[in-house]
Short mmCIF file of C-alpha atoms and ligand atoms in Angstrom, two decimals:
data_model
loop_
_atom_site.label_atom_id
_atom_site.label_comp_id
_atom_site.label_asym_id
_atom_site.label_seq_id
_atom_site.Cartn_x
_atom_site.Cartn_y
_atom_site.Cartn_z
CA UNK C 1 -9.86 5.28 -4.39
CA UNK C 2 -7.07 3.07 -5.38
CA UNK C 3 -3.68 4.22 -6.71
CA UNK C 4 -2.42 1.68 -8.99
CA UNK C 5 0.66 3.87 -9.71
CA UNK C 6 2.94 5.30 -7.60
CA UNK C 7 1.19 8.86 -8.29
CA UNK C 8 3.14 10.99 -5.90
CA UNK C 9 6.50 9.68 -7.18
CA UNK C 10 5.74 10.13 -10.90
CA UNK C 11 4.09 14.02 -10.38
CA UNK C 12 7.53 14.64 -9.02
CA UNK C 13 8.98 13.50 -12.37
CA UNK C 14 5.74 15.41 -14.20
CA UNK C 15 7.16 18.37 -13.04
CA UNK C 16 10.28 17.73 -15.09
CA UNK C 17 8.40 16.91 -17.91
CA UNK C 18 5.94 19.66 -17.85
CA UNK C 19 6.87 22.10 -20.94
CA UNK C 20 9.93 21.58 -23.40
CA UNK C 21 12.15 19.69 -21.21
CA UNK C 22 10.06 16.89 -22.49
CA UNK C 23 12.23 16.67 -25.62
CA UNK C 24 15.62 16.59 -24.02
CA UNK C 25 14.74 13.36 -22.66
CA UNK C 26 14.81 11.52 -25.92
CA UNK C 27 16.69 8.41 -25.43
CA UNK C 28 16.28 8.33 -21.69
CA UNK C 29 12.94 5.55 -22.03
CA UNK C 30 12.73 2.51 -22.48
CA UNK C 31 9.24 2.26 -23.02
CA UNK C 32 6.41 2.40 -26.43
CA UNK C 33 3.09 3.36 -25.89
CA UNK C 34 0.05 2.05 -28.06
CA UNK C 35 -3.45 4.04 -28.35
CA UNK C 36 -4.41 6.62 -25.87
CA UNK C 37 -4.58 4.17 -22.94
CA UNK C 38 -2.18 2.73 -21.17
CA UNK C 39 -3.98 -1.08 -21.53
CA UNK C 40 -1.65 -1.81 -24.62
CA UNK C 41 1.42 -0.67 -23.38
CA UNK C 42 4.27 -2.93 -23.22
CA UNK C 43 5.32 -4.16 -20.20
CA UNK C 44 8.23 -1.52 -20.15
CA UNK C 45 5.88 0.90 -20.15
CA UNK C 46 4.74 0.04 -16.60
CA UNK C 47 8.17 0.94 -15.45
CA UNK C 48 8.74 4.32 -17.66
CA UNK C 49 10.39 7.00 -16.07
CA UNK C 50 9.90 5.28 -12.37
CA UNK C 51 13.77 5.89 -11.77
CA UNK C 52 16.22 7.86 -12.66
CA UNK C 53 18.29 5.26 -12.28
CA UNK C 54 17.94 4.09 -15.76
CA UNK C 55 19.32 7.13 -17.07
CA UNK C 56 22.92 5.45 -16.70
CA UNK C 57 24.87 6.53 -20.11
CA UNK C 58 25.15 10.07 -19.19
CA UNK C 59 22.99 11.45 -21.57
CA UNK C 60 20.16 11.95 -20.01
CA UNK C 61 19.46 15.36 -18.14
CA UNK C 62 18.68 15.74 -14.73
CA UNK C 63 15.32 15.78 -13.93
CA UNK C 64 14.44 18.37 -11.69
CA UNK C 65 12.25 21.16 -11.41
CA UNK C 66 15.11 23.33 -11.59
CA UNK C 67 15.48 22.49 -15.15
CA UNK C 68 11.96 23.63 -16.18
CA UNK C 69 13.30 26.63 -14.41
CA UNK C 70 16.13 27.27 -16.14
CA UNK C 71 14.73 26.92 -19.78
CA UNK C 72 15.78 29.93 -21.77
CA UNK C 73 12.79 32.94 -22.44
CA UNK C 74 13.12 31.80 -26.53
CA UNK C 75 12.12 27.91 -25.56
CA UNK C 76 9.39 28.90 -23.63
CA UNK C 77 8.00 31.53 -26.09
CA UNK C 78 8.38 28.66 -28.60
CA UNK C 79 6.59 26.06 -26.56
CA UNK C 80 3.76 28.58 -25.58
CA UNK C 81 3.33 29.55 -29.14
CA UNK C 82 3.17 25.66 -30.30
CA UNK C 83 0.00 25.26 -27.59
CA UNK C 84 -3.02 25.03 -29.65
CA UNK C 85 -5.83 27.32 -28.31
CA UNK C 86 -8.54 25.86 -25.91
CA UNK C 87 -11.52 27.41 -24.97
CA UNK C 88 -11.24 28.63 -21.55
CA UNK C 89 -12.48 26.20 -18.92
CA UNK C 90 -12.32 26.41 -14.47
CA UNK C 91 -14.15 23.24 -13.68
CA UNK C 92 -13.34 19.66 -11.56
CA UNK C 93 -13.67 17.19 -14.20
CA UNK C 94 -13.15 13.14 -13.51
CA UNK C 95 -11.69 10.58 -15.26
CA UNK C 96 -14.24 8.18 -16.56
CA UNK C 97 -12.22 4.92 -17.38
CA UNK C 98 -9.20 3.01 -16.00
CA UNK C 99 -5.25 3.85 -17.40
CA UNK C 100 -6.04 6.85 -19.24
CA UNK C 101 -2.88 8.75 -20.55
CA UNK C 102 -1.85 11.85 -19.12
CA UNK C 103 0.25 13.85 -21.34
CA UNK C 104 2.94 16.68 -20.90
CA UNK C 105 1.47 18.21 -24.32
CA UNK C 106 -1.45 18.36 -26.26
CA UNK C 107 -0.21 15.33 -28.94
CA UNK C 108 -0.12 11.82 -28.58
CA UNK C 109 3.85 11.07 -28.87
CA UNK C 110 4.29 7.48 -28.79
CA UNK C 111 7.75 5.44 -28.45
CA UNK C 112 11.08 6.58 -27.07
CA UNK C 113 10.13 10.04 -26.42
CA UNK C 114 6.30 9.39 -25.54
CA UNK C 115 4.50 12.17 -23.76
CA UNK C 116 2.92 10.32 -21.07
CA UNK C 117 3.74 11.15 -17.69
CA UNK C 118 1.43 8.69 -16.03
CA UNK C 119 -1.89 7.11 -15.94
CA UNK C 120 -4.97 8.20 -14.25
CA UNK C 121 -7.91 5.95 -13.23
CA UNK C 122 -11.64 5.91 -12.91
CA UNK C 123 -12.82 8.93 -10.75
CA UNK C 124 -9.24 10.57 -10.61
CA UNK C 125 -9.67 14.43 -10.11
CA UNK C 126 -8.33 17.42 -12.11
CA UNK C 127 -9.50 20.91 -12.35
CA UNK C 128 -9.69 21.30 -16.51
CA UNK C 129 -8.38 25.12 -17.26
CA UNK C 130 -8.95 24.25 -20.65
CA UNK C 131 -11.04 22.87 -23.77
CA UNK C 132 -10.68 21.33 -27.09
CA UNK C 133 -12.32 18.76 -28.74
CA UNK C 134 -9.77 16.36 -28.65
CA UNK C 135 -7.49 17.09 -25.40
CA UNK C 136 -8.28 18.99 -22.23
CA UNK C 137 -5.69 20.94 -20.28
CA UNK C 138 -6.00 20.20 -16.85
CA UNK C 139 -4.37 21.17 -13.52
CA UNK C 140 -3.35 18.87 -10.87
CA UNK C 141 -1.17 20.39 -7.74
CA UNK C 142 -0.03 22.79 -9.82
CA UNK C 143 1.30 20.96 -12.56
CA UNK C 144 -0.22 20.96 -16.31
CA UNK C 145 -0.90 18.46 -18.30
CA UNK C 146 -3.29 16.84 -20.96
CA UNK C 147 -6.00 14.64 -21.44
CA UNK C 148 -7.88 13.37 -24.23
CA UNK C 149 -11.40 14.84 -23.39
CA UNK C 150 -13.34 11.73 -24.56
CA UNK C 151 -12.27 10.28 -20.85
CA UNK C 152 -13.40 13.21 -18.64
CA UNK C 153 -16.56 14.53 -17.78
CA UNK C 154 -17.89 16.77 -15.00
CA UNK C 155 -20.19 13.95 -13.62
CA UNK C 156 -18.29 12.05 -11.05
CA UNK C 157 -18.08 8.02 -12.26
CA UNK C 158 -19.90 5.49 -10.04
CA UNK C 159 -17.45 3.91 -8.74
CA UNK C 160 -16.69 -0.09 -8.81
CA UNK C 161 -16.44 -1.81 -5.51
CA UNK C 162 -13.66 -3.76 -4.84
CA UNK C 163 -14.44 -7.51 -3.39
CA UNK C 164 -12.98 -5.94 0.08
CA UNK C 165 -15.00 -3.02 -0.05
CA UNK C 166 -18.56 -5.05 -0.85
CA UNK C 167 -17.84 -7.19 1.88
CA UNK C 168 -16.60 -4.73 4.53
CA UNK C 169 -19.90 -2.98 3.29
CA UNK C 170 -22.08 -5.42 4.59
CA UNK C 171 -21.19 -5.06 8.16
CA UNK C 172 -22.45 -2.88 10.44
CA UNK C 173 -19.82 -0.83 12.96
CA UNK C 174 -18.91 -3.23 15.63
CA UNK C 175 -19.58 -6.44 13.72
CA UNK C 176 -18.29 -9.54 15.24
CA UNK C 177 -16.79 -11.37 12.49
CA UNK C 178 -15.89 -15.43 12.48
CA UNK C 179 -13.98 -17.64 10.71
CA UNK C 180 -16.66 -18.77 7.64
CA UNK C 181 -15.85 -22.26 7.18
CA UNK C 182 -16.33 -21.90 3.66
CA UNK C 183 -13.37 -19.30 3.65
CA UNK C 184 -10.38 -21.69 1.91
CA UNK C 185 -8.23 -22.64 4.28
CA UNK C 186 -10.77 -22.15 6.77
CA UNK C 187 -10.14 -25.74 7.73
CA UNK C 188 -6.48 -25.70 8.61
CA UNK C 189 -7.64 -23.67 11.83
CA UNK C 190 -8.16 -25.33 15.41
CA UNK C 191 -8.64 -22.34 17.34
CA UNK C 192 -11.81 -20.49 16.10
CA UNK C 193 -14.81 -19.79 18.36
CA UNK C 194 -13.77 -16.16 18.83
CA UNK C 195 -14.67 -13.15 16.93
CA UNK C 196 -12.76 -10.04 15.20
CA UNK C 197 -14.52 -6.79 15.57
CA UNK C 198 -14.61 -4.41 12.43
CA UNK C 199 -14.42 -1.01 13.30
CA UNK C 200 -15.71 1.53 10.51
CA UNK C 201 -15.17 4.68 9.82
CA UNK C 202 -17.46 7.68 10.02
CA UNK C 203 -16.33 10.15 7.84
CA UNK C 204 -14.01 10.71 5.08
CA UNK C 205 -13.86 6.74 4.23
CA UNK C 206 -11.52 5.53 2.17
CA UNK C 207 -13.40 2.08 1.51
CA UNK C 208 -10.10 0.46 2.34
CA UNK C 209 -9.95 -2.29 5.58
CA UNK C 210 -6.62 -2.45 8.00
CA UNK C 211 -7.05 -5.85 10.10
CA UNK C 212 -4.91 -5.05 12.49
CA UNK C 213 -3.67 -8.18 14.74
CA UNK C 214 -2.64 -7.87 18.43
CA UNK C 215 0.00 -11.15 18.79
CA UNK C 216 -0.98 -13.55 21.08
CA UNK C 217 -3.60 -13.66 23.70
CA UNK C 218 -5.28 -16.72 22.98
CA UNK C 219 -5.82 -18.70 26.20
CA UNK C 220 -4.43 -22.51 25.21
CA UNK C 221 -2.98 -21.68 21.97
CA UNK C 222 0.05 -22.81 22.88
CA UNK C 223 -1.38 -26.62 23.46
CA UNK C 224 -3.00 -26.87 19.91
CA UNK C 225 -1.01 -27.63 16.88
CA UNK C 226 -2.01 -26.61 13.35
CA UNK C 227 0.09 -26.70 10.08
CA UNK C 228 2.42 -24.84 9.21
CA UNK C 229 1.39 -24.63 5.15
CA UNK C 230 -1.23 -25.27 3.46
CA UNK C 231 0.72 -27.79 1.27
CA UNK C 232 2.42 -29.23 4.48
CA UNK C 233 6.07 -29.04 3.63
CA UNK C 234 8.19 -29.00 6.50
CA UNK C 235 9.53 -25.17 7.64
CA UNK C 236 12.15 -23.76 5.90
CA UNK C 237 13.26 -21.23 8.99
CA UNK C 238 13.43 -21.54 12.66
CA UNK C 239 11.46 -19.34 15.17
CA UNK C 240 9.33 -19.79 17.62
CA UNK C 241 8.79 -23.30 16.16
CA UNK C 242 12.16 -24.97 14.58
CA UNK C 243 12.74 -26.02 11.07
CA UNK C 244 11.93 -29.04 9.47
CA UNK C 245 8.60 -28.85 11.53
CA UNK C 246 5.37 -29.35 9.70
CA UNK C 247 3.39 -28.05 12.53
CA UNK C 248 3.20 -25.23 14.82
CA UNK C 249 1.81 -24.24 17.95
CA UNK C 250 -1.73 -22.64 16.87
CA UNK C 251 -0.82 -19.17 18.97
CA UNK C 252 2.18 -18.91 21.10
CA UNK C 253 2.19 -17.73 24.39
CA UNK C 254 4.56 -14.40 23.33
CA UNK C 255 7.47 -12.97 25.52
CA UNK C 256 7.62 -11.22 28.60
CA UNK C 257 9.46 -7.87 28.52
CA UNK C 258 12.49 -7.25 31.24
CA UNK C 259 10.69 -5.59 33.56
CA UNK C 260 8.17 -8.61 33.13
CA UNK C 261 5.17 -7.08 31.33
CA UNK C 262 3.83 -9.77 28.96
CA UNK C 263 4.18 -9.02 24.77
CA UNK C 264 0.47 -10.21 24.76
CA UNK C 265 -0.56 -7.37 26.40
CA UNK C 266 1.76 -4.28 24.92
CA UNK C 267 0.87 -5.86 21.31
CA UNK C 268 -3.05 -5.10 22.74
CA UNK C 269 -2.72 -1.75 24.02
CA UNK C 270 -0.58 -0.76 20.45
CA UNK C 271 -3.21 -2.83 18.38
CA UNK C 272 -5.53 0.13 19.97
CA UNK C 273 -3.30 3.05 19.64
CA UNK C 274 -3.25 2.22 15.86
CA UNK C 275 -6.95 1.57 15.26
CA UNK C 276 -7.57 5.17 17.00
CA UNK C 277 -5.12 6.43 14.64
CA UNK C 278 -6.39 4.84 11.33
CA UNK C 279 -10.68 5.32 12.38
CA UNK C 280 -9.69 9.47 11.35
CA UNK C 281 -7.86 8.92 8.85
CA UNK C 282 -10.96 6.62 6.95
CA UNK C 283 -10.14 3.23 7.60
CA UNK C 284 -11.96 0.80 8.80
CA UNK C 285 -10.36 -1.55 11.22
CA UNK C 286 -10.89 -5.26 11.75
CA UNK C 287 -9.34 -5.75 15.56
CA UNK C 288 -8.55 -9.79 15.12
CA UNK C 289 -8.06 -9.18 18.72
CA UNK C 290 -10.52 -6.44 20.42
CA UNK C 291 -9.40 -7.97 24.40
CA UNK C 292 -6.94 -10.05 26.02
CA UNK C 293 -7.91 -13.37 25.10
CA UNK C 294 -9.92 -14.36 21.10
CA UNK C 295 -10.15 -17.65 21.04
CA UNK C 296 -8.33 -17.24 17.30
CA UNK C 297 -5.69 -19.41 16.38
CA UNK C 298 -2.51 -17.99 13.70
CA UNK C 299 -4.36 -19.57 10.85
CA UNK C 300 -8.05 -18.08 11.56
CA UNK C 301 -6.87 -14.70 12.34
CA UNK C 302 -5.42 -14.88 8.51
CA UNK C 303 -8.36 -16.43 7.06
CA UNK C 304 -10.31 -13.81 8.78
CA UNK C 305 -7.73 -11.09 7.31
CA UNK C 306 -7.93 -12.13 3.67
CA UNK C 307 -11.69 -12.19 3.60
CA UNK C 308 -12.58 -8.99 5.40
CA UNK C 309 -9.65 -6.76 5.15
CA UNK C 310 -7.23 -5.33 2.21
CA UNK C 311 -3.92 -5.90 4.69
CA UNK C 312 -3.10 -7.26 7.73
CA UNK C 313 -0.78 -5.84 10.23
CA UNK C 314 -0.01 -8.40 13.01
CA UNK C 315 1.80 -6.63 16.07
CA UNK C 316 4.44 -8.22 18.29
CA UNK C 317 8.30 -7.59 19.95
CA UNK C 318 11.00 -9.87 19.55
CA UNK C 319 11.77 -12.01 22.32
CA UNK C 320 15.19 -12.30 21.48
CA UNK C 321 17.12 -12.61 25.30
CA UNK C 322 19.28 -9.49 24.24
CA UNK C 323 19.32 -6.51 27.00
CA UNK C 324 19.14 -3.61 24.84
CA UNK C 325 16.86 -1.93 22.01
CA UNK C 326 17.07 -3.57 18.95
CA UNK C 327 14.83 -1.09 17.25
CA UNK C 328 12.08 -2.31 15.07
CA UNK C 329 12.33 -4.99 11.79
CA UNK C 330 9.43 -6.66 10.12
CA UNK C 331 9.55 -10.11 9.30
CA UNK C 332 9.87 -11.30 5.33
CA UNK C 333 9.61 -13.95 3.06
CA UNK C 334 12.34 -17.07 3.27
CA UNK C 335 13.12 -17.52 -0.68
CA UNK C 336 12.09 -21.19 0.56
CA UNK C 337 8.47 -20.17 0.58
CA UNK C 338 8.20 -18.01 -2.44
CA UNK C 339 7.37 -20.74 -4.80
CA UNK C 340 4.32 -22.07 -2.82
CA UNK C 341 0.87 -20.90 -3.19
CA UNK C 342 -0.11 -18.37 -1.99
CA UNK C 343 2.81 -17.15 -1.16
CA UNK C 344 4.38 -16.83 -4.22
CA UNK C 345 0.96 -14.54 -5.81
CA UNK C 346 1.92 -12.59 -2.50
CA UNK C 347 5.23 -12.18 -0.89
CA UNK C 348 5.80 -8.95 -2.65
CA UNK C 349 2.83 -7.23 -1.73
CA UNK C 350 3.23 -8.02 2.01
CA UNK C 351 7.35 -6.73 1.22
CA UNK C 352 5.66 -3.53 0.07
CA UNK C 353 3.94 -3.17 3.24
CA UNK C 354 6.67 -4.26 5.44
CA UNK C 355 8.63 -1.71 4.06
CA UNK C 356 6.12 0.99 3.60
CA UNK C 357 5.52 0.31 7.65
CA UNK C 358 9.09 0.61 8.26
CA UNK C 359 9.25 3.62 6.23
CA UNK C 360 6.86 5.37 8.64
CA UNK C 361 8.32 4.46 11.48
CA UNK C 362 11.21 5.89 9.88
CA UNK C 363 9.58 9.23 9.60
CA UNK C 364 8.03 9.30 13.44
CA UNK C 365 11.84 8.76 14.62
CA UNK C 366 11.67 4.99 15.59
CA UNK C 367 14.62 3.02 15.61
CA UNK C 368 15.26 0.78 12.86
CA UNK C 369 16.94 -2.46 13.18
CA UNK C 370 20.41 -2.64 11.15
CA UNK C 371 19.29 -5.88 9.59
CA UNK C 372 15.56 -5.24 8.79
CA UNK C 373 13.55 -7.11 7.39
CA UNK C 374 14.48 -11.08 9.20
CA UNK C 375 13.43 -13.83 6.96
CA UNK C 376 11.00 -15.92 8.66
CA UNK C 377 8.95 -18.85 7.61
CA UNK C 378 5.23 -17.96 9.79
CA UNK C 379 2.17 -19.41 9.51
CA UNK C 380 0.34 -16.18 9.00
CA UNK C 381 2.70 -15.44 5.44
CA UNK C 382 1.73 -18.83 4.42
CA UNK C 383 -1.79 -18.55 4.57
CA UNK C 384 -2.00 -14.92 3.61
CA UNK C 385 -3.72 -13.72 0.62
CA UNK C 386 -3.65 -10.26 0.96
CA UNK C 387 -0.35 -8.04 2.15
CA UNK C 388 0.24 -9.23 5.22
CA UNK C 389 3.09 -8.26 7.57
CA UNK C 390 4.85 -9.65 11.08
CA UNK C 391 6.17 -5.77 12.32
CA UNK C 392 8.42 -6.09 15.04
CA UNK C 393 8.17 -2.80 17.13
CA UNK C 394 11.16 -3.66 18.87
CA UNK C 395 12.27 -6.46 21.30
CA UNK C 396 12.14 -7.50 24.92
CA UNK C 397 14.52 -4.70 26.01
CA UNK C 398 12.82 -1.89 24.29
CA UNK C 399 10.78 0.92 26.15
CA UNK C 400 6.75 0.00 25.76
CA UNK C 401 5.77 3.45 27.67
CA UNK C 402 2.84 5.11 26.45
CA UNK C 403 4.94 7.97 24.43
CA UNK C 404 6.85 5.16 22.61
CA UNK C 405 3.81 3.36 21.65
CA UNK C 406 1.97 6.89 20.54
CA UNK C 407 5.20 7.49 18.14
CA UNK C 408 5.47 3.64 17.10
CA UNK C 409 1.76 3.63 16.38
CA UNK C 410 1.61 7.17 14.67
CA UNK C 411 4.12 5.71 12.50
CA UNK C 412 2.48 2.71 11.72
CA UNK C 413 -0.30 4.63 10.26
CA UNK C 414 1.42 6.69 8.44
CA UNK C 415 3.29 3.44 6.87
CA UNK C 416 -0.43 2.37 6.16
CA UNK C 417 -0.87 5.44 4.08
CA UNK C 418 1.82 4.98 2.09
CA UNK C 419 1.35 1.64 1.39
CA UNK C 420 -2.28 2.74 -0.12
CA UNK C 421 -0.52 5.72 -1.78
CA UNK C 422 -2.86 8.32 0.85
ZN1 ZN X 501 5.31 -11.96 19.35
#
């Protein structure tokens, strides 16, 4: 299932809506809705009641589930009594099409002071408590709210594959997977006789695909050069290779820790770490590197990533000289590349990674870098065309003991579920 909205966020703001305190926020939107699907809405509409922040002139109550609370015994007698009778229903229903309306009342309100608290898509669940011809009343964690009852049935939608999902699909568990030189930009490799392994797995699947890249490890990366873009302009940030370069090495070597242990091998043993934590969960992992040397250069292990994954998580420390913890950063898009394709279709989906990563490492106590995210011009966010993220887990000073890679890791995947809104 994909969540095209930010669901959790907006059921927190459904709660405020639920019941009359939908009319106190007249004024508040910004936003007109058309029909009883969200397809026509204006542009605004895509951003309605996603912050509070609007709400800026003061008039605008505050919307929290205390207020529903705190509504006087008269309102709510007069907002039960204006609820239309529905024949009593206790039933899963789906939602058969894409951006259908949910309401916070049985009407379709449209404009300033529209009802709808957000969209639902094809084979979202509710449990219907109630019946009408045209709107349902249906119950999602707890909440109430209405749908027209043309979009819901009790028969579960097939549902439509994704390009990711039919082509994850048609490999097997442990499939090696190449570079296809028919992939585009297949031919700005020069490292790629190696294989990724895709990983799949066996129950609850999500139908989504984590390539998850261990940096480094290719034996004689470091003597190959490959471009730096596809169009190749010159680099518009230093790094491991300086800028004004138009070529790279094709892998780099990686840092050695203080105590001397090489990055190539503590981005390995985390790449692991993180595929055991995502297989449970129901992802499928694509390892671009499953031991300690693929013979996959920057550029294949992308190409690889766009075609067989839906994000790509490459692993690595900073080697930065410094003797203490810097604490973990990812690495983001120079406003010098955003213009160039296909970057520019998608630097902000790999910034909604990076920081959905960095949020769970937040939440499993990692340190966080003061100055997160570092712009940096890489070869893997110029050739990426699906989110794709550098995460630095730390630098050469930081502790890479088992523990601290089980709580960097755990939070990696728990960044990876809120990226796909799990
Ligand atoms: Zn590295």
């Amino acid at each position: 299932m994909r969540y095209k909205n930010p669901y959790k966020r907006k059921l927190h703001i459904a709660a405020a809506l639920s019941g009359a305190a939908i009319l106190s926020l007249q004024g508040c939107g910004t936003y007109t809705v058309i029909g009883d699907t969200g397809l026509a809405a204006s542009a605004e509409d895509q951003g309605e009641l996603q912050t509070e922040a609007e709400c800026t002139d003061g008039t605008c109550p505050d919307t929290t589930e205390g207020e529903i609370l705190s509504q006087s015994p008269e309102e709510f007698k007069a907002f039960e009594k204006s609820e239309p009778e529905f024949e009593s229903r206790d039933e899963t229903v789906y939602v058969q099409k894409d951006e259908v309306n949910v309401r916070s009342g049985p009407v379709i309100i449209t404009g300033e002071s529209s009802n709808v608290v957000f969209t639902a898509n094809t084979g979202d669940e509710f449990r219907r408590t109630g019946y009408r011809d045209d709107f349902s009343r249906v119950v999602k964690d707890d909440l109430v709210f209405y749908i027209s009852s043309d979009y819901l049935s009790v028969n579960k939608p097939e549902m439509p594959e994704t390009e990711a999902e039919a082509e994850s699909s048609s490999y097997e568990d442990g499939a090696e997977i190449g570079l296809d030189s028919s992939w585009k930009y297949a031919d700005f490799s020069a490292i790629n006789s190696g294989k990724a392994v895709l990983y799949k797995a066996q129950s609850d699947r999500k139908g989504i695909t984590v390539a998850v890249n261990a940096g480094h490890g290719t034996s004689g990366g470091s003597s190959v050069k490959t471009w730096c873009h596809p169009d190749k302009t010159p680099k518009v940030t230093g790094g491991t290779t300086s800028a004004g370069s138009t070529k790279a090495v094709a892998v780099s070597t990686g840092m050695n820790f203080n105590d001397g242990t090489p990055e190539a091998k503590v981005t390995l043993k985390a790449a692991k770490m993180l595929k055991d934590k995502l297989l449970p969960k129901g992802y499928d992992v694509l390892m671009l590197r499953d031991g300690d040397d693929v013979q996959l250069d920057n550029v294949a292990r992308t190409v690889i990533a766009n075609n067989a994954a839906d994000c790509h998580i490459a692993i690595h420390w900073d080697g930065d000289g410094l003797s203490s913890d810097k604490g973990c950063f990812y690495m983001s898009t120079p406003d010098g590349l955003k213009s160039m394709e296909p970057v520019a279709s998608n630097w902000q989906k790999h910034h909604a990674l990076g920081d959905s990563l960095i949020s769970g490492l937040k939440e499993s106590g990692a340190k966080i870098w003061g100055s997160n995210p570092l712009p940096m011009d890489l070869t893997q966010t110029s050739f990426s065309t699906v989110a794709s993220v550098d995460i630095e887990l730390g630098n050469q000073a930081s502790d890479h003991s088992d523990s601290t890679l089980d709580r960097l890791t755990e939070g990696l995947s728990r960044g990876v579920d809120i990226y796909f809104g799990q």
